[in-house]
mmCIF file of C-alpha atoms and ligand atoms in Angstrom:
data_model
loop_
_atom_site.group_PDB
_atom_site.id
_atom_site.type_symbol
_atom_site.label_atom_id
_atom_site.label_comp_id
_atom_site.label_asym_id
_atom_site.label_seq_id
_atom_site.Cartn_x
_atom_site.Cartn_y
_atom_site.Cartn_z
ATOM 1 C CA UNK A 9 0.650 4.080 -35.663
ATOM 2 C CA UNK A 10 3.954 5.716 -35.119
ATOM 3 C CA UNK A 11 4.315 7.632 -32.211
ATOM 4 C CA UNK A 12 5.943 11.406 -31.785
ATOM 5 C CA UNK A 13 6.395 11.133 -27.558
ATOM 6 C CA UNK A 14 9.721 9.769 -26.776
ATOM 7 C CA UNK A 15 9.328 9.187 -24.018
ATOM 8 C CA UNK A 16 9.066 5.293 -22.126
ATOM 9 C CA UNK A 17 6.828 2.694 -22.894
ATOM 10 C CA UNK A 18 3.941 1.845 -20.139
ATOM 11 C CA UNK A 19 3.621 -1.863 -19.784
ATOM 12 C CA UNK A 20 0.402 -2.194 -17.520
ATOM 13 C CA UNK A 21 1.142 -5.632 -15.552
ATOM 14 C CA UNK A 22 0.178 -8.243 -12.721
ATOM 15 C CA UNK A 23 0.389 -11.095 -14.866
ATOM 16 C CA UNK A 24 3.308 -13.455 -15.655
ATOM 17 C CA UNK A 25 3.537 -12.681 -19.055
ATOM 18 C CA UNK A 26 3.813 -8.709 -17.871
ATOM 19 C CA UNK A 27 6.838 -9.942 -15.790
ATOM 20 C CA UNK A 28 8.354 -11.330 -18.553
ATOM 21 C CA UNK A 29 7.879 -8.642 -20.660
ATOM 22 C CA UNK A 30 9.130 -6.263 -18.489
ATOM 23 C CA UNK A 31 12.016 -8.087 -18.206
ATOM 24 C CA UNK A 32 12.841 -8.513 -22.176
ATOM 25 C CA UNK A 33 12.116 -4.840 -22.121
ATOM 26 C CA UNK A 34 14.560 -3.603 -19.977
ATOM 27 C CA UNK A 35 17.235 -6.108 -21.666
ATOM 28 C CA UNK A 36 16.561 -4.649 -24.805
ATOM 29 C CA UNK A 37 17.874 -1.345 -23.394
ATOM 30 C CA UNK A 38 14.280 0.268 -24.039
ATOM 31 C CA UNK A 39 13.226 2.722 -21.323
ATOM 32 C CA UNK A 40 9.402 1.444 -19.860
ATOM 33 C CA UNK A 41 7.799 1.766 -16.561
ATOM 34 C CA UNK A 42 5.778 -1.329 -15.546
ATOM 35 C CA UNK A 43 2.313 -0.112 -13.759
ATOM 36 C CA UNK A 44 1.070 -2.779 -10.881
ATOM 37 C CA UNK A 45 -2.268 -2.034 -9.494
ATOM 38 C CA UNK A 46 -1.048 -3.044 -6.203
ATOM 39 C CA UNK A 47 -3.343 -5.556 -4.841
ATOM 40 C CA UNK A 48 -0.632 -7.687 -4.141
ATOM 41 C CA UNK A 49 1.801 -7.200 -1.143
ATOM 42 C CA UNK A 50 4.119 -8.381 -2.209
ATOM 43 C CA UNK A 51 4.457 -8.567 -6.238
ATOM 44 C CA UNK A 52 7.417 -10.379 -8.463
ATOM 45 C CA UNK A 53 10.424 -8.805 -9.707
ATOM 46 C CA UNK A 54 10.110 -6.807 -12.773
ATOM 47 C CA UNK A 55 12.615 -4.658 -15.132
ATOM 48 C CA UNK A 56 13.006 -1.458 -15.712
ATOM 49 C CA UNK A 57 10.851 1.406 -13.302
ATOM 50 C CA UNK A 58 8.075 -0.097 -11.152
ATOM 51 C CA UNK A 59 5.045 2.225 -10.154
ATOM 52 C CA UNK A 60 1.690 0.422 -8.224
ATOM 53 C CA UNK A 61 -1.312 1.626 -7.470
ATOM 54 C CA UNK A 62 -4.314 3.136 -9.851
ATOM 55 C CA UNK A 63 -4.505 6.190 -11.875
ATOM 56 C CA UNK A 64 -7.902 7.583 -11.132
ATOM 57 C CA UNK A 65 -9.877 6.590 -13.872
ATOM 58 C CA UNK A 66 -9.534 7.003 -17.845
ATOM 59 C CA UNK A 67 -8.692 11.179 -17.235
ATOM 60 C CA UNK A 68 -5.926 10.122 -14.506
ATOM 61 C CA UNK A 69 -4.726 7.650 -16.722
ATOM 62 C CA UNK A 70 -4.712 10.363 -19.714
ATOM 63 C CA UNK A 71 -2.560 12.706 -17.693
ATOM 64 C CA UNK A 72 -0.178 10.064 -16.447
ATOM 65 C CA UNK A 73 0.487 9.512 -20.122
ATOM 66 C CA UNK A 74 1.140 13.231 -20.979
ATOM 67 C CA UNK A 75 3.402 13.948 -18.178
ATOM 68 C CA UNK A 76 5.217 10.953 -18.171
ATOM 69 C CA UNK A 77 5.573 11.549 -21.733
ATOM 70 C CA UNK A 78 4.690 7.941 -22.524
ATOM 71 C CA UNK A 79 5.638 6.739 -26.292
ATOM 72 C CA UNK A 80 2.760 4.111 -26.487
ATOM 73 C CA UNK A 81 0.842 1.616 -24.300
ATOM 74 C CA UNK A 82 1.125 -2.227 -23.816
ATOM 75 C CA UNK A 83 -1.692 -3.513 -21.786
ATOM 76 C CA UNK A 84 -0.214 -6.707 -20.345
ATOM 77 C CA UNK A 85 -2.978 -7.183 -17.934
ATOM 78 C CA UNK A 86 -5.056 -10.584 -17.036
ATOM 79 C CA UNK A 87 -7.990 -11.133 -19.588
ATOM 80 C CA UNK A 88 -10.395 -10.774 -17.000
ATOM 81 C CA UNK A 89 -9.240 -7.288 -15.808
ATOM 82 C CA UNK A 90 -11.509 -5.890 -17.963
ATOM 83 C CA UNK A 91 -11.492 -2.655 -16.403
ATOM 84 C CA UNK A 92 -8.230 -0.974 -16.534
ATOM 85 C CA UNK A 93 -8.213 -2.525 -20.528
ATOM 86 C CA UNK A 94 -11.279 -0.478 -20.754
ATOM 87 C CA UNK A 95 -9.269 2.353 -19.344
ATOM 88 C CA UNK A 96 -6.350 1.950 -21.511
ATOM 89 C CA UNK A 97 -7.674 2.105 -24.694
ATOM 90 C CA UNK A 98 -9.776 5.000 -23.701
ATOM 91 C CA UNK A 99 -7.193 7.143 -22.319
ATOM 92 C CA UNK A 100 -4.366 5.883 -25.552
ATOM 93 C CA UNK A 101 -7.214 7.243 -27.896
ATOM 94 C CA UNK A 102 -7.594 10.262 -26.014
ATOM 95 C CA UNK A 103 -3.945 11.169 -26.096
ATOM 96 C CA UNK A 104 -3.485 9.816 -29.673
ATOM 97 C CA UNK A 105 -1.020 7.093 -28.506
ATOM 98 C CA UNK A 106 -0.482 3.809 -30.087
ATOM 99 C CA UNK A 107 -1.660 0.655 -27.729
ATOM 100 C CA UNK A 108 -1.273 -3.108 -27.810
ATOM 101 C CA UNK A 109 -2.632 -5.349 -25.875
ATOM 102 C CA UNK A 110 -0.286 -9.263 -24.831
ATOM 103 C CA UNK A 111 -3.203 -11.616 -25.767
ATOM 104 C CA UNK A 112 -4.006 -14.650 -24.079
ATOM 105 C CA UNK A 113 -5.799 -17.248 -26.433
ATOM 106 C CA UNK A 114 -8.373 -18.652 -23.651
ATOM 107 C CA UNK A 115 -7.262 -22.307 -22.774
ATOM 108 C CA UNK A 116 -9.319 -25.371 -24.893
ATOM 109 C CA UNK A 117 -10.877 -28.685 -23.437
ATOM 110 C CA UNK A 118 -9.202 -31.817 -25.047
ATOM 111 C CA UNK A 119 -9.771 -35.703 -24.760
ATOM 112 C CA UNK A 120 -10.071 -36.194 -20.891
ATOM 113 C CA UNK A 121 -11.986 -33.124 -20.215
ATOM 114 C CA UNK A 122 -14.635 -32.812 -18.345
ATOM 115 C CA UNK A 123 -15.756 -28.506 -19.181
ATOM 116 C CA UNK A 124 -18.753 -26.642 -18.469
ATOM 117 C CA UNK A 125 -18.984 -23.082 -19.346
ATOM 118 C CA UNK A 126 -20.688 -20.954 -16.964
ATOM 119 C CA UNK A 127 -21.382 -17.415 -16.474
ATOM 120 C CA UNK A 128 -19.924 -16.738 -13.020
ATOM 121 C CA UNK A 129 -18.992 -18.219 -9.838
ATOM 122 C CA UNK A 130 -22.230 -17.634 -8.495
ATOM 123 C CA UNK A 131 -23.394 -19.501 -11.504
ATOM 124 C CA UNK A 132 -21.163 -22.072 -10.868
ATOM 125 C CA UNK A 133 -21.544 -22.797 -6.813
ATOM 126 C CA UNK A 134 -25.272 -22.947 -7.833
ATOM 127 C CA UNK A 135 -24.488 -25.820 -9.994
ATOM 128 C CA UNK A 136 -22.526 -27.642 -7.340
ATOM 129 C CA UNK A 137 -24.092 -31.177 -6.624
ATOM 130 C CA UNK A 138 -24.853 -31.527 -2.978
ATOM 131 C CA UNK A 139 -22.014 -33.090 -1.104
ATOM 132 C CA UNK A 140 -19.345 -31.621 -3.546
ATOM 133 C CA UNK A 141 -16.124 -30.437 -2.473
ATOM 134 C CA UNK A 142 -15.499 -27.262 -5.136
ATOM 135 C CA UNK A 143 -11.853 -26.140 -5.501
ATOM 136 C CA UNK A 144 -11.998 -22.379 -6.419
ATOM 137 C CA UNK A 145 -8.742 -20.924 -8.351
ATOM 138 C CA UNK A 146 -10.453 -18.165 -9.847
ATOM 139 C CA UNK A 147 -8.247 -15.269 -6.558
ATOM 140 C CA UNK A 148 -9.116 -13.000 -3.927
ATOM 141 C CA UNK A 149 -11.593 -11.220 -5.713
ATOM 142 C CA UNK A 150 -13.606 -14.321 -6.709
ATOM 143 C CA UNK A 151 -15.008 -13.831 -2.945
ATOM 144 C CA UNK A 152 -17.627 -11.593 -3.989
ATOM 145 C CA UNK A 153 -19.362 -13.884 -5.978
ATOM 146 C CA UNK A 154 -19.255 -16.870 -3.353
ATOM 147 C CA UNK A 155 -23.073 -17.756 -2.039
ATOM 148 C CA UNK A 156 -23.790 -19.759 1.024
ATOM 149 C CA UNK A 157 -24.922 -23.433 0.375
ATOM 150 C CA UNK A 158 -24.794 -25.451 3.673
ATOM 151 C CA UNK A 159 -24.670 -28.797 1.320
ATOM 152 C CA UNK A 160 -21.606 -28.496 -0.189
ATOM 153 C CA UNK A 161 -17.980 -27.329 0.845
ATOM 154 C CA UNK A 162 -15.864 -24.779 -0.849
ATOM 155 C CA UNK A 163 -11.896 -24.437 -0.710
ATOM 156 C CA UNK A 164 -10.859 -20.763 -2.353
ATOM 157 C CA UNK A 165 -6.803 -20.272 -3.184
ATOM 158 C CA UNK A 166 -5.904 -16.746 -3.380
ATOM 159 C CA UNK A 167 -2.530 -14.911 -3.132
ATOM 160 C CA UNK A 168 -4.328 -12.313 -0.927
ATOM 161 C CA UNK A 169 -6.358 -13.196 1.738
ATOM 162 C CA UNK A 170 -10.281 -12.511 0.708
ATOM 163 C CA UNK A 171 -12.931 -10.345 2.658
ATOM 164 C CA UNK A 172 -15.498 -13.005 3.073
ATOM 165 C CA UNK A 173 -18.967 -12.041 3.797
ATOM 166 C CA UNK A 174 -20.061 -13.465 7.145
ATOM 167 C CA UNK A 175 -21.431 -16.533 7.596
ATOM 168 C CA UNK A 176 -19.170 -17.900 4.961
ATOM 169 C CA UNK A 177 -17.892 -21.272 5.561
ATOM 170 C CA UNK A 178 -15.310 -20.937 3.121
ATOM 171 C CA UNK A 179 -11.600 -22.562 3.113
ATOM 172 C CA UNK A 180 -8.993 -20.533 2.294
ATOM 173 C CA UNK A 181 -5.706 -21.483 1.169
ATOM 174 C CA UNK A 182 -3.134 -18.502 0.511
ATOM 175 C CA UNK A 183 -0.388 -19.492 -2.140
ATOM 176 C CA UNK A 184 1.237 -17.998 -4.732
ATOM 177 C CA UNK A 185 1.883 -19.488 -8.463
ATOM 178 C CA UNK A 186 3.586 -21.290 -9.865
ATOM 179 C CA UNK A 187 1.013 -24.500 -9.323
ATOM 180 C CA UNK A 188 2.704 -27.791 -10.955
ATOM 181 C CA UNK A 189 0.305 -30.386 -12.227
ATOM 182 C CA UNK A 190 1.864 -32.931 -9.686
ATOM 183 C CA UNK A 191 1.312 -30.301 -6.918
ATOM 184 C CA UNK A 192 -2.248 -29.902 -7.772
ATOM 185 C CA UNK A 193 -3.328 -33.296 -8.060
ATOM 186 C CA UNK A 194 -1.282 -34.277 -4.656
ATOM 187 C CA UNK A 195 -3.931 -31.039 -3.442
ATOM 188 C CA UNK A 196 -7.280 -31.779 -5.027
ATOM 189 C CA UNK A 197 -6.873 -35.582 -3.877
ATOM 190 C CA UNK A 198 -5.621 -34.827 -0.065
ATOM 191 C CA UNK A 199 -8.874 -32.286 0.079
ATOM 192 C CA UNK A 200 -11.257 -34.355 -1.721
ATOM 193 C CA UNK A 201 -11.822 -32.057 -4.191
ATOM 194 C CA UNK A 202 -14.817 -33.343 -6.615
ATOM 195 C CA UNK A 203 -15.096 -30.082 -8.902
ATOM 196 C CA UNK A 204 -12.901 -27.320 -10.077
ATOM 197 C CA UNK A 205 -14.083 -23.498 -10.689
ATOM 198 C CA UNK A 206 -11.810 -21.420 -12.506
ATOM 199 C CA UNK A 207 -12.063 -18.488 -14.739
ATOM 200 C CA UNK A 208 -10.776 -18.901 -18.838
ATOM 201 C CA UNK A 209 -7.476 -16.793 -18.321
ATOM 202 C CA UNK A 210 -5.615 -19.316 -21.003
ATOM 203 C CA UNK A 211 -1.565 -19.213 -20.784
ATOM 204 C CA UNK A 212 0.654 -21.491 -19.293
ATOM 205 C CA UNK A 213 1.033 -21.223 -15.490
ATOM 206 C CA UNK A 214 -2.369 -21.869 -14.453
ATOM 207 C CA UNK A 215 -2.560 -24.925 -17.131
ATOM 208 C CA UNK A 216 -1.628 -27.127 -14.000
ATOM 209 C CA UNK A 217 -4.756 -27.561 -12.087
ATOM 210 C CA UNK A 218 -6.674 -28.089 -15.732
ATOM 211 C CA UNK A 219 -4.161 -31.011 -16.231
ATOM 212 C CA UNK A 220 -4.238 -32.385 -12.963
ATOM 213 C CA UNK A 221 -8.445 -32.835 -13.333
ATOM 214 C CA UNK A 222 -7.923 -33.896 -16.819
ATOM 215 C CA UNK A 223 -5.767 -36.818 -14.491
ATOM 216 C CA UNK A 224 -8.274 -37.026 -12.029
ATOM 217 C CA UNK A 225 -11.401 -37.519 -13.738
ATOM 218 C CA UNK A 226 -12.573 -33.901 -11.848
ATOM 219 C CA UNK A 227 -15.510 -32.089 -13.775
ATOM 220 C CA UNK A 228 -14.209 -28.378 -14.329
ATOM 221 C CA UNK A 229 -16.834 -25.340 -14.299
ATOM 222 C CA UNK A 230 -15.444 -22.493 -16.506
ATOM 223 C CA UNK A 231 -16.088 -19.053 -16.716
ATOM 224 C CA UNK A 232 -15.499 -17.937 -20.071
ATOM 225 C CA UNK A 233 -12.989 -14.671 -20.912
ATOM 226 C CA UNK A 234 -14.800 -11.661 -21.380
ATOM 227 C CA UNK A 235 -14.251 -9.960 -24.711
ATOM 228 C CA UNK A 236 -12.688 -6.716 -23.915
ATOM 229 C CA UNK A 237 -12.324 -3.461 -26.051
ATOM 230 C CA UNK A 238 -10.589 -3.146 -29.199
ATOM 231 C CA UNK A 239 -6.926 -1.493 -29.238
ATOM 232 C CA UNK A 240 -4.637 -1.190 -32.213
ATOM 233 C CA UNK A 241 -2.630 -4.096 -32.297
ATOM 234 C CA UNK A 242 -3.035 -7.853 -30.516
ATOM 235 C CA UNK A 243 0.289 -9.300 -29.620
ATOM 236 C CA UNK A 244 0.441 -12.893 -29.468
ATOM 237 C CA UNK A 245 4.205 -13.023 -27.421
ATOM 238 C CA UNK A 246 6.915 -11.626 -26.088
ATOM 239 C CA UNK A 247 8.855 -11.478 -29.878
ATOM 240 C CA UNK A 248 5.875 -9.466 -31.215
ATOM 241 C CA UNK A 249 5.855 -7.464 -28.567
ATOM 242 C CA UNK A 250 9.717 -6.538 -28.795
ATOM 243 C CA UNK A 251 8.865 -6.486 -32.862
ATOM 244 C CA UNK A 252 5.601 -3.495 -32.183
ATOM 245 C CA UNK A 253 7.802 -1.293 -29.837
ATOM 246 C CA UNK A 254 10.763 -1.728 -32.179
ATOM 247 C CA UNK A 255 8.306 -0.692 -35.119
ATOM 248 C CA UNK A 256 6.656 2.457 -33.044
ATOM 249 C CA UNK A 257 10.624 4.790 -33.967
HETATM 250 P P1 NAP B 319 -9.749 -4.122 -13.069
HETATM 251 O O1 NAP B 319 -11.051 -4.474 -12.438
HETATM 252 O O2 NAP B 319 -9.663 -4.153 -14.535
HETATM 253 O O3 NAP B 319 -9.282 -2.665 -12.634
HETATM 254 C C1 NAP B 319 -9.807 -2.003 -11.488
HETATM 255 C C2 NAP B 319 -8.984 -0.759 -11.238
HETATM 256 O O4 NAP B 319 -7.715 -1.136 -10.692
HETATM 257 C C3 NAP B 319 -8.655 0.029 -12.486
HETATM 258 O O5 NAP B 319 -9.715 0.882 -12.857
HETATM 259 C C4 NAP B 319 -7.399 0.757 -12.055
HETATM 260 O O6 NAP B 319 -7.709 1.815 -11.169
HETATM 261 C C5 NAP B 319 -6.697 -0.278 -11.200
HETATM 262 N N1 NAP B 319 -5.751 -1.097 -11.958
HETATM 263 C C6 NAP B 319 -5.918 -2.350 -12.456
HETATM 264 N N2 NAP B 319 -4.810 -2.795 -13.036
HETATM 265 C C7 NAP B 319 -3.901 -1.800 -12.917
HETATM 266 C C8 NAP B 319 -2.548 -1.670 -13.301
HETATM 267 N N3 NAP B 319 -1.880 -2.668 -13.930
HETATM 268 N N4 NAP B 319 -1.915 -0.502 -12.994
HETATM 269 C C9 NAP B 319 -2.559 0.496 -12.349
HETATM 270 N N5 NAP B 319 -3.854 0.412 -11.942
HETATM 271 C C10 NAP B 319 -4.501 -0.719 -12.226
HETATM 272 O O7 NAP B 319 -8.588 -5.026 -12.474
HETATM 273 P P2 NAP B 319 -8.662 -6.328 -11.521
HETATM 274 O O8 NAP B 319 -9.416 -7.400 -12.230
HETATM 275 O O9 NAP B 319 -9.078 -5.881 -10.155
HETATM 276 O O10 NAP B 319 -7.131 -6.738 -11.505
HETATM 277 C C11 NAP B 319 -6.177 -5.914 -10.847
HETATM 278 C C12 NAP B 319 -4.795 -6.314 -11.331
HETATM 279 O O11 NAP B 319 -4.568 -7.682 -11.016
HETATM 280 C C13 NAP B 319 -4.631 -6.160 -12.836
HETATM 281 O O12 NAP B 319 -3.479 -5.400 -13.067
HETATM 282 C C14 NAP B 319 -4.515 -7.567 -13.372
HETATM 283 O O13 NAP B 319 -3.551 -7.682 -14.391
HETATM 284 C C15 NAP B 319 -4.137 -8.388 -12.154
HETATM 285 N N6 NAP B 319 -4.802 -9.698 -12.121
HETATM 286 C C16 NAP B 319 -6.149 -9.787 -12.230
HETATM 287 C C17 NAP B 319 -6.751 -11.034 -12.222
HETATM 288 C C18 NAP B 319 -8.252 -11.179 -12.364
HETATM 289 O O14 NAP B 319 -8.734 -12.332 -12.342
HETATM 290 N N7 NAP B 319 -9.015 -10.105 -12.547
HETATM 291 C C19 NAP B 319 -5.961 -12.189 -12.069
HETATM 292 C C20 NAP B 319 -4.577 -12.054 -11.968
HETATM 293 C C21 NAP B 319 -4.001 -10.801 -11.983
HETATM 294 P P3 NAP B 319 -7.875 3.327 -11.668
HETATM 295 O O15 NAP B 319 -9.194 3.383 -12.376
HETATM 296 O O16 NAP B 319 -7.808 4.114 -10.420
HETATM 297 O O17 NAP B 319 -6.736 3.615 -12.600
#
């Protein structure tokens, strides 16, 4: 859909690929603001104008776009924020903008692979075999669905440090991507770990820790991506992306 506003692109981010993006963006000489939600202290560099923090629902969002005089949309976000997706392509139809969402195929088991889907963390701890060590890579906000098992022990990695509900006897271990597959198997086997948790986000920087229990012989529990809403076009990289803005004149 071509697009009358000629104003800059918004890229919605907090993902690697957004980073990227942003990045090829701004090279390209095309004018785009990059929207962080701001959970993060301190986030990565990205190109072109940075603004954090939300908009106030689908109507904030909608008037962001108008007085920013936004061209189109890019939603750029992680598969599992289904949220501000949600958002997106309700406030893009109500302001008759074009929007495209940076897909993420979810990742695939191979040979080696040891998968079992499973609807949630929750799900997932209650599967736990007693005396199992389960690594959880799945970020801060994976707290909520942690449930106390005295039988078992649970290590969650997070960039931001989690609000655990008391009582919790929870490791934490703050780090930030990227996580090598030699750095994750040096990890899982220096804590023990016996399972992996991790949510379906697919792409290539969190590939490492599937890899390194592929190498270990670790059984991984997997929370499948939800299917989020429809928006006009699904962009499989950072070429088709440059291609759809370059299309939207
Ligand atoms: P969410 O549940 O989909 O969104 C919750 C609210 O946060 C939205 O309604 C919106 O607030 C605000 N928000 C989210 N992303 C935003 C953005 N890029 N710019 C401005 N506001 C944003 O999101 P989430 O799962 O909490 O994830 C938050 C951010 O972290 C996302 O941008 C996502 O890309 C990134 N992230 C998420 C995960 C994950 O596993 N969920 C993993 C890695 C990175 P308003 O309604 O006020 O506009």
């Amino acid at each position: 859909m071509p697009s009358e506003r000629r104003g800059p692109i918004l890229l919605l981010g907090g993902t690697a690929e957004a980073r990227v993006l942003s990045q090829a963006i701004a090279v390209a000489g095309i004018p785009a603001i990059t929207s962080l939600a701001g959970v993060t202290s301190k986030p990565e560099i990205y190109g072109g104008t940075v603004r954090r923090g939300g908009f106030g629902g689908v109507d904030g969002l909608a008037a962001f776009l108008r007085s920013n005089d936004i061209r189109a949309v890019i939603d750029a976000t992680h598969p599992f924020a289904e949220q501000i997706s949600t958002n997106a392509a309700r406030a893009a139809g109500l302001t008759g903008l074009p929007i495209a969402r940076l897909s993420r195929p979810p990742w695939k088991s191979g040979p080696g692979d040891f998968w079992r889907s499973t609807n949630d963390l929750a799900a997932a701890i209650a599967m736990l075999p007693s005396g199992a060590h389960g690594f959880i890579a799945a970020g801060a906000s994976a707290a909520d669905g942690i449930s106390l098992r005295e039988d078992i022990q649970l290590t969650l990695r997070a960039i931001e440090p989690p609000e655990l509900s008391p009582g919790l006897a929870v490791t934490v271990i703050l780090s930030r991507p990227p996580y090598p597959e030699m750095a994750e198997r040096a990890l899982f086997s220096k804590l023990k770990i016996t399972h992996l948790i991790c949510k379906n986000a697919g792409g290539d920087s969190g590939r490492g820790k599937l890899n390194a229990a592929r190498a270990l012989g670790l059984p991984v529990f997997m929370i499948p991506q939800p299917t989020l809403v429809s928006v006009d076009r699904e962009l499989a990289d950072i070429k088709s992306a440059l291609h759809w803005i370059a299309a939207l004149n």
